[in-house]
Coordinates of C-alpha atoms and ligand atoms in Angstrom, one line a residue:
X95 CA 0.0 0.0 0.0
X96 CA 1.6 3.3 -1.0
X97 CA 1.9 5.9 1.3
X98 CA 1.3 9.7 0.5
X99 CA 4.4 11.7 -0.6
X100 CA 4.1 14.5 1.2
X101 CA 4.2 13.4 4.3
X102 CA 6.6 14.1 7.2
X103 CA 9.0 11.1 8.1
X104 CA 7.1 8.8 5.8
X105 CA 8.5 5.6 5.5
X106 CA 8.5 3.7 1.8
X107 CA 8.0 0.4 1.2
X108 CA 10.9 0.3 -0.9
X109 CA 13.3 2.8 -2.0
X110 CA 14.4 2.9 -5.8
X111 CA 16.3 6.2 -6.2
X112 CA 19.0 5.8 -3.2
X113 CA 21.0 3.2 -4.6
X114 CA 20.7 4.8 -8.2
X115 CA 21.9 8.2 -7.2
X116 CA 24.5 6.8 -5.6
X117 CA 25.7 4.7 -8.2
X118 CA 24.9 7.5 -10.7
X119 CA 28.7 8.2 -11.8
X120 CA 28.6 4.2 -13.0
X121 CA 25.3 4.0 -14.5
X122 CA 25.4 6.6 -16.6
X123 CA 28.4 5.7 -18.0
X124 CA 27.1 2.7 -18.9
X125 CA 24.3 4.7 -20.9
X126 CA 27.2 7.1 -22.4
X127 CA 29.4 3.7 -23.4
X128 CA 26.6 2.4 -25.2
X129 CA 25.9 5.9 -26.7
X130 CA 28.9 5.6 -28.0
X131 CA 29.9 1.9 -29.2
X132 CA 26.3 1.6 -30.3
X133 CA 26.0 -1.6 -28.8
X134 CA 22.6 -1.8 -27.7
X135 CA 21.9 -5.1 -28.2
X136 CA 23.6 -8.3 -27.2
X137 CA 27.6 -7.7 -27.6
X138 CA 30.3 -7.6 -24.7
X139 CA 28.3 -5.6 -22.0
X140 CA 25.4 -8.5 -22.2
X141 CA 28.3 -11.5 -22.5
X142 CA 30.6 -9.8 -19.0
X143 CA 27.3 -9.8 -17.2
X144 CA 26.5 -13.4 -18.0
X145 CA 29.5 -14.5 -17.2
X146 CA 29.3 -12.3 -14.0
X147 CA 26.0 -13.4 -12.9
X148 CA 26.7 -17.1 -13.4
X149 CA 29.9 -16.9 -11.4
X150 CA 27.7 -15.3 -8.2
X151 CA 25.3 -18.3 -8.4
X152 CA 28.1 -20.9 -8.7
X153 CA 26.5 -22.2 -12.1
X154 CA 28.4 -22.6 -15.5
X155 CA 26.1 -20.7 -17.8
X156 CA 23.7 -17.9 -17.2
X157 CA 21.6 -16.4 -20.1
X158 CA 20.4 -12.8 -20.1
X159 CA 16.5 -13.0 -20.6
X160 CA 14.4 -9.6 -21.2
X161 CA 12.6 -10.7 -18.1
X162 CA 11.8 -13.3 -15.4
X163 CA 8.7 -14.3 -16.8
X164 CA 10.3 -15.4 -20.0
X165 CA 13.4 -16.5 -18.5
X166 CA 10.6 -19.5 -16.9
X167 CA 9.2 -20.0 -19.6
X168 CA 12.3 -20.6 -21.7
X169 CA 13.9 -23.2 -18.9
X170 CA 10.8 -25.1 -19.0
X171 CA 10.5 -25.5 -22.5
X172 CA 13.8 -26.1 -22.9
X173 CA 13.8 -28.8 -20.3
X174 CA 11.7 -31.3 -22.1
X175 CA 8.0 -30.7 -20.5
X176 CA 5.5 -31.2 -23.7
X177 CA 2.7 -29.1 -24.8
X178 CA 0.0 -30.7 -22.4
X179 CA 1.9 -32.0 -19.7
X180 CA 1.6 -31.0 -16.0
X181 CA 3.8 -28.6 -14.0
X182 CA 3.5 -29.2 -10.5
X183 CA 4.2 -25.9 -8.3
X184 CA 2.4 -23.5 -5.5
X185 CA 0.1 -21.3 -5.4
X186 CA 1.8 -18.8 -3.5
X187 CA 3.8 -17.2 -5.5
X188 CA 3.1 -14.2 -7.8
X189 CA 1.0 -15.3 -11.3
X190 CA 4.0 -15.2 -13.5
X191 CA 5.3 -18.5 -12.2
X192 CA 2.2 -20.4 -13.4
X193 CA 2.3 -18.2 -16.9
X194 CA 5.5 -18.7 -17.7
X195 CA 4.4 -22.9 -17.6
X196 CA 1.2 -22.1 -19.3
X197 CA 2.8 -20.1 -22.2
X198 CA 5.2 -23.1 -22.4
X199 CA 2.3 -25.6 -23.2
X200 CA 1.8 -27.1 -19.8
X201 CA -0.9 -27.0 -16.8
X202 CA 0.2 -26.0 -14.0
X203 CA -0.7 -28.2 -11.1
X204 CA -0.8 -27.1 -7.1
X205 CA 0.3 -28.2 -3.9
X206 CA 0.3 -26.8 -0.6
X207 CA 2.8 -24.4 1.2
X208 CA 4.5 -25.1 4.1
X209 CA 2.9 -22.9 7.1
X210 CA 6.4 -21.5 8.6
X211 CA 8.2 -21.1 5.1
X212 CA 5.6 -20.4 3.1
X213 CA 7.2 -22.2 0.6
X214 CA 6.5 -25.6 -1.1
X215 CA 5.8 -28.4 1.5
X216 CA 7.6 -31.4 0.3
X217 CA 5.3 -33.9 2.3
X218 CA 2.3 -32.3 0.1
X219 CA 4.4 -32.7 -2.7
X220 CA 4.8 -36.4 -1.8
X221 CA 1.0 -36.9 -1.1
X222 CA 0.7 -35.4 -4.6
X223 CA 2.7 -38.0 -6.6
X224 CA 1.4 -40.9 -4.6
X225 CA -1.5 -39.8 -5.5
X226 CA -0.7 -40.1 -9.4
X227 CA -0.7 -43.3 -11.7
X228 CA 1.5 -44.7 -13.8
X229 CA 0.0 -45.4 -17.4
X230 CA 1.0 -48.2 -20.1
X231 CA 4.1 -46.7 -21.0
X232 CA 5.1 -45.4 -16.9
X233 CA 4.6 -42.3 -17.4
X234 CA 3.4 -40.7 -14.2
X235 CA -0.3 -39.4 -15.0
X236 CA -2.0 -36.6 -13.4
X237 CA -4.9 -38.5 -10.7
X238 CA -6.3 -35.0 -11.1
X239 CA -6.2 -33.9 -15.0
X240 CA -5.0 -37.3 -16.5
X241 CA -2.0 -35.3 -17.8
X242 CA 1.7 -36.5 -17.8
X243 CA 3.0 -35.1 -14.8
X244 CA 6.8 -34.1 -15.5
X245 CA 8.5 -31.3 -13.9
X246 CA 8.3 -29.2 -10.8
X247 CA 8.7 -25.3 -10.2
X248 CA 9.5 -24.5 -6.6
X249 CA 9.8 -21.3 -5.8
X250 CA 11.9 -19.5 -3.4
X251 CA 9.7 -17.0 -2.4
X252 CA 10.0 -13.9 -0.6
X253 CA 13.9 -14.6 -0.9
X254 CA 14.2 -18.1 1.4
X255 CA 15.0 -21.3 -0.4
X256 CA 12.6 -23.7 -0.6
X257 CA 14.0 -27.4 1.4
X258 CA 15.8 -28.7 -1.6
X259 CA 16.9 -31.7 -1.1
X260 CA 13.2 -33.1 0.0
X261 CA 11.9 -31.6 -3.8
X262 CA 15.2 -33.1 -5.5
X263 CA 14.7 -36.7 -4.1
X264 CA 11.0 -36.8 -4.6
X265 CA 11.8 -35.7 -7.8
X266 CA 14.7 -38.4 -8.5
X267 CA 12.2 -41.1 -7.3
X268 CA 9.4 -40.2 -9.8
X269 CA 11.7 -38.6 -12.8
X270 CA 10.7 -35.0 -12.5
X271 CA 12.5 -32.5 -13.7
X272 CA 12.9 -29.4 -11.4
X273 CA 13.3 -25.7 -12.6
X274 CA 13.7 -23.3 -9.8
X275 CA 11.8 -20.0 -9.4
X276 CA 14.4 -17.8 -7.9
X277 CA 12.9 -14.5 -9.4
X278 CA 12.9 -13.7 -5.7
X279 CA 16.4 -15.0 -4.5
X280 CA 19.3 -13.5 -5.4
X281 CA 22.3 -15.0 -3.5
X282 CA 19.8 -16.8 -1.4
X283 CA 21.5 -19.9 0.3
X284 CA 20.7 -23.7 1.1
X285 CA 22.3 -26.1 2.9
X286 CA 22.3 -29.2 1.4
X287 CA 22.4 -32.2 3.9
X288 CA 22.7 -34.6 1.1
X289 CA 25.6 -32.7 0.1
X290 CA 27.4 -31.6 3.0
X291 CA 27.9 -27.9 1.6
X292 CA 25.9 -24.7 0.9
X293 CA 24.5 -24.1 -2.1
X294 CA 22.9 -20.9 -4.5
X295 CA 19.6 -20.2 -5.1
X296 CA 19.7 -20.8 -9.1
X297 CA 22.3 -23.9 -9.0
X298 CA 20.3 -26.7 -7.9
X299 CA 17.8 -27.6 -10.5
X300 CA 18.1 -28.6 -14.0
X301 CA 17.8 -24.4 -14.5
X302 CA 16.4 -21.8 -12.8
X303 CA 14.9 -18.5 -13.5
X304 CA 15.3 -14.7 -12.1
X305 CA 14.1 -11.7 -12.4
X306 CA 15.9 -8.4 -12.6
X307 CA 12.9 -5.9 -12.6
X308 CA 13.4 -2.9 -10.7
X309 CA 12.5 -3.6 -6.7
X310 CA 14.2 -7.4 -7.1
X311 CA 17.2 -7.3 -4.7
X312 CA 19.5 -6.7 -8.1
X313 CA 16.9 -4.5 -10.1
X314 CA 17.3 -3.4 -13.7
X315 CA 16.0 -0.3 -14.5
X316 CA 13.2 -1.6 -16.7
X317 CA 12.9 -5.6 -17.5
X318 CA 14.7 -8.2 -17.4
X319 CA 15.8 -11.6 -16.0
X320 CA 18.0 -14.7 -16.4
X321 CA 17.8 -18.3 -16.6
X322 CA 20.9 -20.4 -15.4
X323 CA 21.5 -23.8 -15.9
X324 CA 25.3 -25.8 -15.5
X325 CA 23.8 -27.8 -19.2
X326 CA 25.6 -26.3 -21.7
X327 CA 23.3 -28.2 -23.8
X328 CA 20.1 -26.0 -22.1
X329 CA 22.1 -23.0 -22.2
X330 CA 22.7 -23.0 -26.2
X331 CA 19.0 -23.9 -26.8
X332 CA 18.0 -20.9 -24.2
X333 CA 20.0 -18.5 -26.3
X334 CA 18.7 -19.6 -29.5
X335 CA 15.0 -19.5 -28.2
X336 CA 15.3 -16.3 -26.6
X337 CA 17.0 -15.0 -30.2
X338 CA 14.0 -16.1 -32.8
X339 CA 15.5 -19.9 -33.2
X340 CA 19.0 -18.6 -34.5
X341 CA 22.4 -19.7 -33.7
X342 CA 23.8 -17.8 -36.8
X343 CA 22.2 -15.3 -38.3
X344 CA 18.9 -15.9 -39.9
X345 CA 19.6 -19.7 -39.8
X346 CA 16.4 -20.4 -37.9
X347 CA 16.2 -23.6 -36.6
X348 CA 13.1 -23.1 -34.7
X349 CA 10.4 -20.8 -34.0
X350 CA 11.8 -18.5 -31.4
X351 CA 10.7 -15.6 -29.5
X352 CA 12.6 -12.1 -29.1
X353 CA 13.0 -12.5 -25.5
X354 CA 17.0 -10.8 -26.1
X355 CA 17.9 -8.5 -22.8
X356 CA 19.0 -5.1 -23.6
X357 CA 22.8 -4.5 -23.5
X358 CA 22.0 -0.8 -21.3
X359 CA 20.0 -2.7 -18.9
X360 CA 23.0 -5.5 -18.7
X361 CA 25.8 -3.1 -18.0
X362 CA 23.4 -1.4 -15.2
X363 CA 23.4 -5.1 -13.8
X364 CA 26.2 -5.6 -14.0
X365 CA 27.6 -2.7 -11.8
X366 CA 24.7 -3.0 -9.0
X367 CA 25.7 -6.5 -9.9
X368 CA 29.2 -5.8 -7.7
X369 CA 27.1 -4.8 -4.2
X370 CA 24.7 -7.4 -3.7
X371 CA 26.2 -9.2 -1.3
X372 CA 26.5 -5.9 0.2
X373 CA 23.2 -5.2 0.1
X374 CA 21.9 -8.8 0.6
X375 CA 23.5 -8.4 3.9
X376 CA 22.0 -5.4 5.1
X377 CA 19.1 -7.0 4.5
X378 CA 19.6 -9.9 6.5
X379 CA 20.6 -7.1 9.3
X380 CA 17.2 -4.8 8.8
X381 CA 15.2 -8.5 9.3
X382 CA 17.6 -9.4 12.3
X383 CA 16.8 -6.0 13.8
X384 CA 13.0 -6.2 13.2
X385 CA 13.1 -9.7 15.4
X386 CA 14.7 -8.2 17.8
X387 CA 12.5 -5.0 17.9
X388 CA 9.2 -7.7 17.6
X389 CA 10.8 -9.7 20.6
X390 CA 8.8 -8.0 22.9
X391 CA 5.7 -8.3 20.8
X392 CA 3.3 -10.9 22.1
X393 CA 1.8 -14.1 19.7
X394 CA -0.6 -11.6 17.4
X395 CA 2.5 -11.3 15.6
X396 CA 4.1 -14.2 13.6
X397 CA 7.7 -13.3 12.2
X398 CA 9.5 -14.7 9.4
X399 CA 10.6 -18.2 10.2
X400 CA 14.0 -19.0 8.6
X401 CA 15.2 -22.7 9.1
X402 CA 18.8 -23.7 9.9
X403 CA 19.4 -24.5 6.6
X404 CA 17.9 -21.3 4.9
X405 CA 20.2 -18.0 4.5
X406 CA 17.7 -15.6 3.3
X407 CA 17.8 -12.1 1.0
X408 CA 15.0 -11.2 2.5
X409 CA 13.5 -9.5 -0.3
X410 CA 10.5 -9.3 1.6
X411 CA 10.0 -9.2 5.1
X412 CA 6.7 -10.6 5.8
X413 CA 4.6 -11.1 9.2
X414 CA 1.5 -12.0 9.8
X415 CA -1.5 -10.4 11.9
X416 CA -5.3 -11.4 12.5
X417 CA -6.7 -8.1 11.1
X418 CA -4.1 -7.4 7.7
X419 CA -6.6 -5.0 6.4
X420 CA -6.9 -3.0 10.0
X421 CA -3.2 -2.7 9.9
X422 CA -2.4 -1.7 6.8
X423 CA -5.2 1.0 6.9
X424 CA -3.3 2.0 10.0
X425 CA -0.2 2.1 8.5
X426 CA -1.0 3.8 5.7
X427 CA -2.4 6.7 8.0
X428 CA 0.6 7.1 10.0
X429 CA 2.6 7.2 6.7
X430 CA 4.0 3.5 6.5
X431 CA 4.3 1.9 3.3
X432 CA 3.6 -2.2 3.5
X433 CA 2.1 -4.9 0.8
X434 CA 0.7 -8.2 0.3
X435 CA 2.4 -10.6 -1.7
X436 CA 0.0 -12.3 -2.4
X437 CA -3.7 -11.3 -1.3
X438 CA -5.4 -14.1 -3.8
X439 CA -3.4 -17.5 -4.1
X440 CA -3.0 -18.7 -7.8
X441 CA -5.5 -21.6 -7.8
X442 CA -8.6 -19.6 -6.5
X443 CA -8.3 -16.6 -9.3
X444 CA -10.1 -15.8 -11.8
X445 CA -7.5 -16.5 -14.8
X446 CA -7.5 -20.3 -13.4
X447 CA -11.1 -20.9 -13.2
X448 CA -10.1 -23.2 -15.8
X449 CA -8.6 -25.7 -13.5
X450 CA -11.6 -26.0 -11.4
X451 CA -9.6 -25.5 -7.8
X452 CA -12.0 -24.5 -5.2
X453 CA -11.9 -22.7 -1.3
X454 CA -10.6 -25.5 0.8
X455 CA -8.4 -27.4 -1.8
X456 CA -4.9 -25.6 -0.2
X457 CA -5.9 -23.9 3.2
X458 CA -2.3 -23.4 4.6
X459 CA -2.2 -21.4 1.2
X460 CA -5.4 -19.8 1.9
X461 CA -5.2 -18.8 5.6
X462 CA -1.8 -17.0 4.0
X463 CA -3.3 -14.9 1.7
X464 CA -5.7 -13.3 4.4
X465 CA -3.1 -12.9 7.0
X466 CA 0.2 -11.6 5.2
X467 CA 1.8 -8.3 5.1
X468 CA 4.7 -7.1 3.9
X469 CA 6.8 -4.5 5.7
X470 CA 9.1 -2.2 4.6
X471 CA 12.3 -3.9 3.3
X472 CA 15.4 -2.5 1.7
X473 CA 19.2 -2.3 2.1
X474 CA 18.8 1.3 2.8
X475 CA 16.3 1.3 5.9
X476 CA 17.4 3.1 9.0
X477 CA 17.5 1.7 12.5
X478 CA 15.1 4.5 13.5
X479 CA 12.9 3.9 10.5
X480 CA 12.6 0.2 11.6
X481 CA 11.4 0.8 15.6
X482 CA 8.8 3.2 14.1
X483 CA 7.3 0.4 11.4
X484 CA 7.5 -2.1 14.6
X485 CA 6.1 0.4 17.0
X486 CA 3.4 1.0 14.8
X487 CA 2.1 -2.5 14.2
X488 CA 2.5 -3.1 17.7
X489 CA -0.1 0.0 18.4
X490 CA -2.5 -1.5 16.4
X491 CA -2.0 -4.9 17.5
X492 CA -2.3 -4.0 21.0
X493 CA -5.5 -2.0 20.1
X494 CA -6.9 -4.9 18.1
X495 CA -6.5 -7.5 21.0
X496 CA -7.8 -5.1 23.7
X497 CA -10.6 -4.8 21.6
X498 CA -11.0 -8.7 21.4
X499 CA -10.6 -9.6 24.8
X500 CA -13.0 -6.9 25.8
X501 CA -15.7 -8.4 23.2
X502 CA -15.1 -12.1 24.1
X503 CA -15.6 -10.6 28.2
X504 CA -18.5 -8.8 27.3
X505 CA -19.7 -12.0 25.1
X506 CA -21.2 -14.9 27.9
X507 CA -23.0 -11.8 29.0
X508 CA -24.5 -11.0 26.0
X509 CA -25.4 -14.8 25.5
X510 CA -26.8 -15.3 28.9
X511 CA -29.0 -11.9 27.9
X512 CA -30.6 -13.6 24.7
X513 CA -30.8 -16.9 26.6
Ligands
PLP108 C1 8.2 -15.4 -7.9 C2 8.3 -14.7 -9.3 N1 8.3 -15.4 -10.4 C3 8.4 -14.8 -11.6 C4 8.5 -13.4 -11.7 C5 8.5 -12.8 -13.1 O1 9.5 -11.9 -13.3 P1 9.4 -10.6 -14.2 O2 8.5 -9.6 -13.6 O3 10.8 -10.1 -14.4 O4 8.8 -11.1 -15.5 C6 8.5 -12.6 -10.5 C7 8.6 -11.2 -10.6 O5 7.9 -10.4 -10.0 C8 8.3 -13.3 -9.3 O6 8.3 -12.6 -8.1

């Protein structure tokens, strides 16, 4: 929810011009090198940033998309999921997970979130596939849709991983291919049990997509995105999709798209590229400073749970409340910016009536959707900034339970009355 501008000591949900003024010396001299090499698409600013990116999520290839939604949609179809298969993912997530499969030909399929993470719950993923058949061939069918079920999107959302190796093993046992959705992870780590060692966000699935668009934790300044993959085989098929089908020059092996990133918006990656770990730490700082302002709060709050094995970007900081609606109204009105990411999950809007979910199919999903909010996050958020969000939400929240306990006194009374 957007706050008004012109109001004293207002606090926005995110701030987009700090970081760009003061990197302004090195992003405009990306703008005045492309000026004057003319190199505006693809070239040496798009190919250093590539190399760049892949390097910070420990993967062999990475492949500049003009934005997250496409880079999805090219991992999957690259991946080998058919027009008409299934796509098994969540329905928490923002709507371009589930249209990047759909533009690639598939269904996508939901399972519940986990209630701490709010990420994919591997044991409902496991329910899931039990759930499905085999047909003549073994192909695992769909119980729901009767559709070959053959890759899974998990999504890091809000900038904590998703339990890997759970989704990886289910996904071993019953030949799934996995494409990670870290549009929201950036240098987001997992510790991999199976593996002994921590891992990217972006490095454990066949290929994973992110995005770059501006409020990301590394933001463009327009569109874009990137898919990595360690297949050089995947990578050379992303760059030819994302390039109308052409490895040479109007040699057009396939249909492609133009899904080309700019070389501008590359170069301006590519030099905020150089502080994210910088700012992804200040990040983890501003969330370890709202637990410890929210210590003192009382259970009305829920805070972010990160597990042992989750390093988190935090590219949102999200908590939950009984009355969202109350609090954000109340933010708002003491100049507070906050969100919801999401307020509707995937499976119960309209663009999926089509699929024929209904209210009760996903509660943990569900109960989400009504209770989230998102508080101000960035790198750039000040210490004082912070106790006045918390202070703030904890005023209302005090209000609202006051107001509670004095209706569920003043209740038996009222009942005996009517009795
Ligand atoms: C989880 C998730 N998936 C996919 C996308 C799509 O990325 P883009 O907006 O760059 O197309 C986003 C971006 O908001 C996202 O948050």
């Amino acid at each position: 929810m957007s706050v008004s501008n012109n109001m004293p000591n207002r606090i926005p949900f995110l701030d987009l011009i700090t970081p760009h003024v003061e990197l302004e010396q090195e992003l405009t001299g990306v703008f005045r090198k492309a000026l004057h090499t003319g190199g505006f698409i693809g070239g040496p600013m798009v190919e250093e940033f590539e190399n760049a990116f892949a390097s910070f999520c420990n993967t062999s290839h990475s492949i500049a998309i003009s934005s997250g939604t496409d880079a999805l949609r090219f991992a999957i179809m690259v991946s080998g999921v058919q027009p008409g298969d299934v796509v098994v993912t969540v329905p928490h997530t923002f709507i371009a997970t589930t249209e990047a499969i759909s533009q690639a030909g598939a269904f996508p399929e939901f399972v519940d979130i986990d209630e701490r993470t709010y990420n994919m719950c591997a044991e409902r993923l496991q329910e899931y596939l039990e759930q499905c058949k085999r047909d003549q061939s073994g192909k695992l069918i769909s119980r729901r849709s009767g559709r070959p079920v053959t890759a899974v999107v998990p999504v890091h959302l809000y900038g904590q991983m998703v339990d890997m190796d759970a989704i990886l093993a289910l996904a071993q046992k019953y030949g799934l291919t996995v494409i990670e959705d870290a549009c929201q992870a950036h240098g987001a780590e997992y510790f991999s049990r199976k593996q002994n060692r921590w891992m990217k966000a972006g490095s454990m699935g066949r290929a994973a997509a992110f995005s770059f668009y501006p409020g990301k934790n590394l933001g463009a300044c327009g569109e874009a995105g990137a898919v990595t993959t360690s297949d050089p085989v995947l990578a050379d098929k992303i760059k030819m999709l994302r390039d109308h089908g052409q490895a040479k020059k109007y040699y057009h092996d396939v249909e492609g798209y133009n899904g080309r990133l700019d070389a501008i918006q590359a170069g301006l990656l590519h030099a905020k590229l150089v502080h994210l770990a910088k700012w992804n730490a200040q990040r983890r700082e501003r969330a370890a400073e709202y637990q410890r302002l929210f210590a003192a709060a009382d259970e009305a709050v829920v805070l972010p749970f990160e597990p042992s094995w989750s390093r988190s970007v935090y590219h949102l900081y999200v908590i939950r409340v009984d009355d969202r609606d109350g609090l954000m109204n109340h933010l708002k009105k003491v100049g507070i910016g906050s969100g919801i990411h999401y307020p509707i999950p995937l499976h119960l809007q309209k663009a999926y009536a089509r699929l024929k979910y209904r209210l009760g199919d996903l509660p943990v999903a569900e109960k989400a959707a009504a209770e989230i909010v998102s508080l101000p996050m960035f790198p750039q958020l000040t210490a004082e900034q912070q106790a006045r969000v918390v202070e703030e939400v904890l005023r209302f929240s005090s209000k609202f339970i006051r107001k509670h306990a004095d209706a569920e006194v003043a209740s038996p009374v009222t009942a005996d009355r009517t009795a």
